[in-house]
C-alpha positions as semicolon CSV with decimal commas, in nm:
position;residue;x (nm);y (nm);z (nm)
1;M;-1,207;2,784;3,569
2;E;-1,178;2,708;3,184
3;L;-0,875;2,616;3,009
4;P;-0,732;2,676;2,664
5;L;-0,848;2,392;2,397
6;E;-0,488;2,317;2,383
7;A;-0,452;2,179;2,736
8;Y;-0,832;1,985;2,710
9;M;-0,627;1,828;2,417
10;S;-0,310;1,748;2,578
11;I;-0,518;1,576;2,889
12;A;-0,796;1,391;2,637
13;R;-0,464;1,259;2,409
14;H;-0,321;1,096;2,728
15;V;-0,619;0,882;2,786
16;G;-0,621;0,546;2,772
17;T;-0,926;0,416;2,611
18;R;-1,238;0,480;2,408
19;R;-1,431;0,412;2,692
20;E;-1,236;0,688;2,877
21;L;-1,269;0,896;2,607
22;A;-1,666;0,866;2,625
23;S;-1,689;0,936;2,982
24;L;-1,507;1,241;2,968
25;C;-1,749;1,403;2,754
26;R;-1,931;1,458;3,011
27;V;-1,732;1,609;3,272
28;S;-1,756;2,006;3,083
29;R;-1,795;2,155;2,791
30;G;-1,449;2,237;2,757
31;F;-1,347;1,863;2,800
32;R;-1,648;1,722;2,585
33;N;-1,473;1,916;2,272
34;A;-1,146;1,787;2,315
35;A;-1,228;1,440;2,361
36;E;-1,459;1,428;2,074
37;R;-1,180;1,549;1,887
38;V;-0,985;1,257;1,956
39;L;-1,255;1,011;1,964
40;Y;-1,391;1,100;1,622
41;N;-1,017;1,189;1,469
42;T;-0,965;0,772;1,405
43;I;-1,270;0,533;1,334
44;H;-1,221;0,147;1,302
45;M;-1,531;-0,033;1,180
46;H;-1,567;-0,414;1,247
47;D;-1,889;-0,598;1,288
48;Y;-2,161;-0,513;1,119
49;V;-2,339;-0,448;1,470
50;Q;-2,079;-0,164;1,577
51;T;-2,066;-0,025;1,189
52;A;-2,437;0,052;1,249
53;L;-2,409;0,165;1,543
54;I;-2,093;0,442;1,421
55;C;-2,281;0,483;1,078
56;R;-2,597;0,606;1,245
57;V;-2,431;0,876;1,458
58;L;-2,210;1,012;1,167
59;A;-2,513;1,047;0,963
60;N;-2,756;1,251;1,267
61;S;-2,460;1,461;1,380
62;V;-2,285;1,692;1,143
63;H;-2,059;1,813;1,410
64;L;-1,941;1,488;1,482
65;A;-1,892;1,336;1,140
66;L;-1,667;1,697;1,057
67;L;-1,413;1,576;1,305
68;V;-1,355;1,261;1,132
69;N;-1,009;1,256;0,953
70;A;-0,936;0,916;0,892
71;I;-1,189;0,553;0,860
72;S;-1,123;0,218;0,792
73;I;-1,364;-0,032;0,721
74;H;-1,357;-0,424;0,749
75;V;-1,627;-0,559;0,569
76;S;-1,627;-0,924;0,699
77;G;-1,903;-1,188;0,733
78;S;-1,666;-1,455;0,883
79;G;-1,833;-1,682;1,127
80;S;-1,667;-1,837;1,496
81;D;-1,488;-2,076;1,308
82;S;-1,343;-2,165;0,981
83;E;-1,646;-2,398;0,872
84;S;-1,867;-2,160;0,911
85;S;-2,036;-2,007;0,621
86;P;-1,954;-1,596;0,555
87;I;-2,247;-1,408;0,730
88;P;-2,400;-1,171;0,460
89;P;-2,387;-0,752;0,612
90;P;-2,743;-0,616;0,676
91;D;-2,968;-0,499;0,436
92;D;-2,962;-0,163;0,525
93;Y;-2,560;-0,186;0,607
94;W;-2,443;-0,020;0,285
95;G;-2,664;0,249;0,283
96;L;-2,614;0,369;0,670
97;L;-2,220;0,359;0,553
98;A;-2,342;0,563;0,241
99;L;-2,496;0,821;0,492
100;A;-2,204;0,869;0,718
101;L;-1,925;0,924;0,418
102;Q;-2,150;1,198;0,282
103;Q;-2,085;1,385;0,609
104;T;-1,774;1,327;0,690
105;K;-1,659;1,595;0,463
106;R;-1,326;1,667;0,603
107;L;-1,235;1,255;0,541
108;R;-0,842;1,287;0,470
109;F;-0,764;0,843;0,499
110;L;-0,991;0,589;0,413
111;N;-0,901;0,201;0,420
112;I;-1,207;-0,064;0,298
113;Y;-1,134;-0,390;0,317
114;I;-1,369;-0,675;0,181
115;D;-1,354;-1,041;0,268
116;E;-1,622;-1,169;0,019
117;S;-1,623;-1,096;-0,359
118;S;-1,977;-1,047;-0,332
119;D;-1,948;-0,752;-0,164
120;M;-1,704;-0,556;-0,356
121;G;-1,983;-0,391;-0,600
122;N;-2,054;-0,148;-0,361
123;A;-1,848;0,157;-0,477
124;W;-2,207;0,359;-0,514
125;V;-2,137;0,454;-0,128
126;L;-1,903;0,718;-0,273
127;D;-2,107;0,854;-0,507
128;S;-2,215;1,132;-0,340
129;C;-1,937;1,168;-0,142
130;T;-1,706;1,538;-0,128
131;F;-1,394;1,459;0,065
132;Q;-1,071;1,517;-0,063
133;L;-0,873;1,197;0,032
134;R;-0,516;1,173;0,075
135;T;-0,480;0,806;0,145
136;F;-0,716;0,535;0,015
137;H;-0,678;0,144;0,001
138;C;-0,991;0,026;-0,154
139;D;-1,122;-0,347;-0,223
140;F;-1,424;-0,244;-0,470
141;S;-1,475;-0,392;-0,765
142;W;-1,353;-0,151;-1,074
143;D;-1,628;0,001;-1,213
144;E;-1,822;0,363;-1,305
145;H;-1,869;0,419;-0,938
146;L;-1,548;0,382;-0,835
147;V;-1,383;0,570;-1,160
148;A;-1,571;0,896;-1,083
149;F;-1,498;0,887;-0,721
150;L;-1,102;0,861;-0,801
151;N;-1,165;1,103;-1,086
152;S;-1,307;1,336;-0,854
153;Q;-0,965;1,312;-0,600
154;S;-0,717;1,587;-0,676
155;S;-0,508;1,506;-0,353
156;L;-0,483;1,157;-0,321
157;T;-0,100;1,072;-0,294
158;D;-0,115;0,713;-0,161
159;L;-0,317;0,456;-0,355
160;Y;-0,389;0,069;-0,313
161;I;-0,672;-0,040;-0,558
162;L;-0,768;-0,457;-0,570
163;D;-0,948;-0,464;-0,903
164;F;-0,886;-0,269;-1,272
165;Q;-1,038;-0,308;-1,629
166;K;-0,795;-0,121;-1,885
167;D;-1,100;-0,201;-2,147
168;T;-1,400;0,046;-2,120
169;N;-1,702;0,003;-2,245
170;N;-2,100;0,221;-2,221
171;H;-2,133;0,091;-1,859
172;T;-1,760;0,154;-1,699
173;G;-1,662;0,540;-1,720
174;A;-1,287;0,606;-1,836
175;L;-1,017;0,707;-1,581
176;N;-0,963;1,099;-1,704
177;L;-0,591;1,148;-1,797
178;Q;-0,578;1,453;-1,571
179;A;-0,708;1,214;-1,285
180;L;-0,497;1,190;-0,951
181;P;-0,270;1,477;-1,031
182;K;-0,096;1,411;-0,674
183;L;-0,078;1,040;-0,683
184;S;0,316;0,965;-0,572
185;V;0,232;0,588;-0,420
186;L;0,074;0,287;-0,632
187;E;0,022;-0,076;-0,505
188;C;-0,230;-0,271;-0,700
189;T;-0,240;-0,615;-0,815
190;F;-0,274;-0,574;-1,196
191;M;-0,008;-0,419;-1,411
192;E;-0,216;-0,282;-1,672
193;A;-0,341;-0,038;-1,349
194;A;0,033;0,020;-1,328
195;S;0,115;0,083;-1,645
196;T;-0,182;0,328;-1,669
197;L;-0,148;0,546;-1,358
198;A;0,227;0,571;-1,393
199;S;0,244;0,777;-1,654
200;N;0,204;1,192;-1,608
201;R;0,196;1,171;-1,232
202;P;0,433;1,197;-0,956
203;L;0,470;0,823;-0,929
204;S;0,782;0,774;-0,683
205;R;0,720;0,437;-0,526
206;L;0,534;0,146;-0,695
207;K;0,430;-0,212;-0,611
208;S;0,244;-0,421;-0,849
209;C;0,306;-0,790;-0,983
210;F;0,260;-0,915;-1,369
211;T;-0,062;-1,031;-1,439
212;S;0,110;-1,319;-1,704
213;S;0,323;-1,622;-1,610
214;H;0,424;-1,653;-1,949
215;V;0,778;-1,496;-2,038
216;D;0,668;-1,328;-2,381
217;D;0,369;-1,212;-2,235
218;K;0,582;-1,036;-1,928
219;R;0,852;-0,854;-2,153
220;G;0,530;-0,694;-2,306
221;E;0,427;-0,572;-1,997
222;M;0,747;-0,533;-1,898
223;A;0,794;-0,277;-2,177
224;T;0,457;-0,126;-2,157
225;L;0,576;-0,042;-1,734
226;F;0,923;0,137;-1,811
227;T;0,761;0,321;-2,104
228;N;0,477;0,503;-1,895
229;M;0,722;0,497;-1,582
230;R;0,966;0,707;-1,793
231;R;0,698;0,953;-1,805
232;S;0,672;1,014;-1,435
233;R;0,700;1,365;-1,319
234;R;0,871;1,240;-1,074
235;H;1,180;1,017;-0,960
236;I;1,130;0,657;-0,871
237;R;1,259;0,592;-0,553
238;A;1,094;0,246;-0,485
239;L;1,006;-0,033;-0,725
240;D;0,879;-0,379;-0,640
241;I;0,733;-0,597;-0,948
242;A;0,632;-0,965;-0,789
243;D;0,602;-1,290;-1,041
244;S;0,415;-1,574;-1,007
245;V;0,713;-1,771;-1,108
246;Y;1,062;-1,625;-1,041
247;N;1,385;-1,745;-1,249
248;S;1,735;-1,585;-1,306
249;E;1,702;-1,572;-1,681
250;F;1,374;-1,350;-1,681
251;S;1,523;-1,177;-1,372
252;L;1,840;-1,039;-1,563
253;Q;1,632;-0,925;-1,830
254;F;1,377;-0,759;-1,583
255;L;1,691;-0,582;-1,454
256;T;1,862;-0,483;-1,741
257;E;1,559;-0,257;-1,843
258;V;1,548;-0,133;-1,477
259;A;1,961;-0,042;-1,511
260;A;1,894;0,107;-1,842
261;T;1,583;0,342;-1,738
262;F;1,695;0,437;-1,382
263;S;2,086;0,445;-1,387
264;N;2,055;0,808;-1,295
265;S;1,780;0,809;-1,124
266;H;1,682;0,826;-0,710
267;L;1,586;0,423;-0,687
268;R;1,647;0,333;-0,369
269;Y;1,463;-0,014;-0,335
270;L;1,436;-0,304;-0,590
271;G;1,239;-0,626;-0,597
272;T;1,168;-0,879;-0,637
273;L;1,474;-1,092;-0,812
274;A;1,543;-1,408;-0,819
275;L;1,902;-1,464;-0,721
276;P;2,102;-1,675;-0,992
277;I;2,250;-1,961;-0,825
278;D;2,516;-1,986;-1,057
279;G;2,836;-1,777;-0,992
280;R;2,857;-1,621;-1,369
281;E;2,554;-1,542;-1,372
282;R;2,539;-1,377;-1,031
283;I;2,864;-1,178;-1,142
284;Q;2,646;-1,051;-1,439
285;F;2,323;-0,972;-1,198
286;Y;2,579;-0,774;-0,938
287;G;2,704;-0,572;-1,257
288;L;2,385;-0,459;-1,300
289;L;2,270;-0,365;-0,927
290;M;2,630;-0,156;-0,947
291;R;2,441;0,046;-1,237
292;L;2,185;0,200;-0,969
293;P;2,421;0,411;-0,743
294;R;2,138;0,492;-0,467
295;L;2,000;0,154;-0,417
296;Q;1,962;0,077;-0,070
297;C;1,740;-0,229;-0,036
298;V;1,732;-0,538;-0,266
299;E;1,440;-0,807;-0,238
300;L;1,589;-1,152;-0,382
301;E;1,412;-1,487;-0,404
302;V;1,662;-1,773;-0,336
303;S;1,381;-2,061;-0,316
304;D;1,550;-2,246;-0,651
305;W;1,845;-2,262;-0,426
306;E;1,953;-2,598;-0,280
307;P;2,011;-2,607;0,000
308;A;1,796;-2,316;0,155
309;P;2,072;-2,061;0,199
310;M;1,865;-1,954;0,505
311;T;2,066;-1,959;0,805
312;P;2,214;-1,678;0,965
313;A;2,554;-1,762;0,844
314;A;2,471;-1,851;0,504
315;L;2,252;-1,511;0,479
316;R;2,542;-1,280;0,588
317;A;2,772;-1,426;0,351
318;L;2,535;-1,369;0,020
319;T;2,473;-0,981;0,175
320;Y;2,912;-0,932;0,222
321;E;2,929;-1,099;-0,119
322;L;2,635;-0,841;-0,240
323;R;2,793;-0,608;-0,074
324;L;3,146;-0,640;-0,206
325;Y;2,974;-0,467;-0,575
326;C;2,716;-0,235;-0,428
327;P;2,812;-0,119;-0,095
328;T;2,523;0,185;-0,082
329;I;2,306;-0,155;-0,002
330;T;2,205;-0,162;0,393
331;R;1,910;-0,393;0,394
332;V;1,864;-0,719;0,189
333;I;1,522;-0,931;0,215
334;F;1,573;-1,263;0,084
335;V;1,219;-1,467;0,020
336;Y;1,255;-1,793;0,051
337;D;0,878;-2,014;0,004
338;L;0,689;-1,669;0,084
339;D;0,871;-1,664;0,403
340;R;1,127;-1,350;0,424
341;V;1,409;-1,213;0,600
342;V;1,550;-0,896;0,594
343;M;1,935;-0,861;0,703
344;R;2,106;-0,501;0,748
345;M;2,396;-0,363;0,805
346;A;2,470;-0,221;1,161
347;D;2,819;-0,054;1,209
348;Y;3,017;-0,276;0,937
349;R;2,841;-0,602;1,074
350;C;2,526;-0,789;0,888
351;V;2,269;-0,858;1,172
352;L;1,905;-0,995;1,120
353;E;1,689;-0,736;1,151
354;H;1,387;-0,850;1,332
355;E;1,112;-0,558;1,408
356;A;1,177;-0,476;1,023
357;N;0,866;-0,521;0,821
358;P;0,977;-0,676;0,508
359;E;0,613;-0,588;0,307
360;L;0,612;-0,239;0,428
361;L;1,009;-0,131;0,353
362;W;0,917;-0,038;-0,021
363;R;0,711;0,237;0,138
364;E;0,934;0,329;0,406
365;I;1,322;0,324;0,187
């Protein structure tokens, strides 16, 4: 007796492993259709042999390729121990990957993680792809192939790029002003990319970092960024700008610009700011935060403090002090020498939030 597809799908979703799903494909046509939908919906590719096998299947089977919704590709040639030399991919690796991606016409989520810089110049694998992504994590070098692909993406809302070139030349195309019309979440390692993509797009969440360590250059980067963010077609909800060197003087300048730009906005998350040690500067710091009435989470760098205020009692005291001035804040991320601790207000008590991932809160709040 044939069951409705929904019944087969319900059973397939509760199958424990991919091996069991593959076995379910051989039970009946109904189970095969359901199991294939679950099996090929999300694909993770890691080692070279597995990637080549999966790519051949997708390249030679149109109906299976059309079931793929999300792909994560880890291009890693690490040896079995830390002293081993990286292993380059086989000669046919990138060609097989290109053929597979061309067939996944309904792909919506694509992550490409690359360990070795020598593999980053392979964005040409995207040249003949016709899918319209919603999320794209990209470790490719910025070149004409990547630019052409981004120019073609009209549905992309969430983008991570590792590389960016502001100045164009005869070999690198320019990103169209109308490109990425739905981009709302951007994570990038270059301030130039953040400034370029913030303008005239519905950007609401941004994570980036200052390119320069020189204060005067950082002021210039900051001015350009905020000028372009004022042109965003949506209210900024999360802003996380890292720095190579944190000091309270520049953080006060940065916070002054944030307060002037977003005092009447929907800003919920702000980082990363050096919390002043001096009490009078800290009161000035809190006063600027008070001008952000919807702020819920702030990330504070305290590496210059001596002794380190990283005991639970010290972190609670600083959190309570901050909330005297900014009662809307319910989470504080404290950073000390790259270690992060999240403090959360729960029923008027300040507690350590062990389960929170401080790297992702800017996306969630």
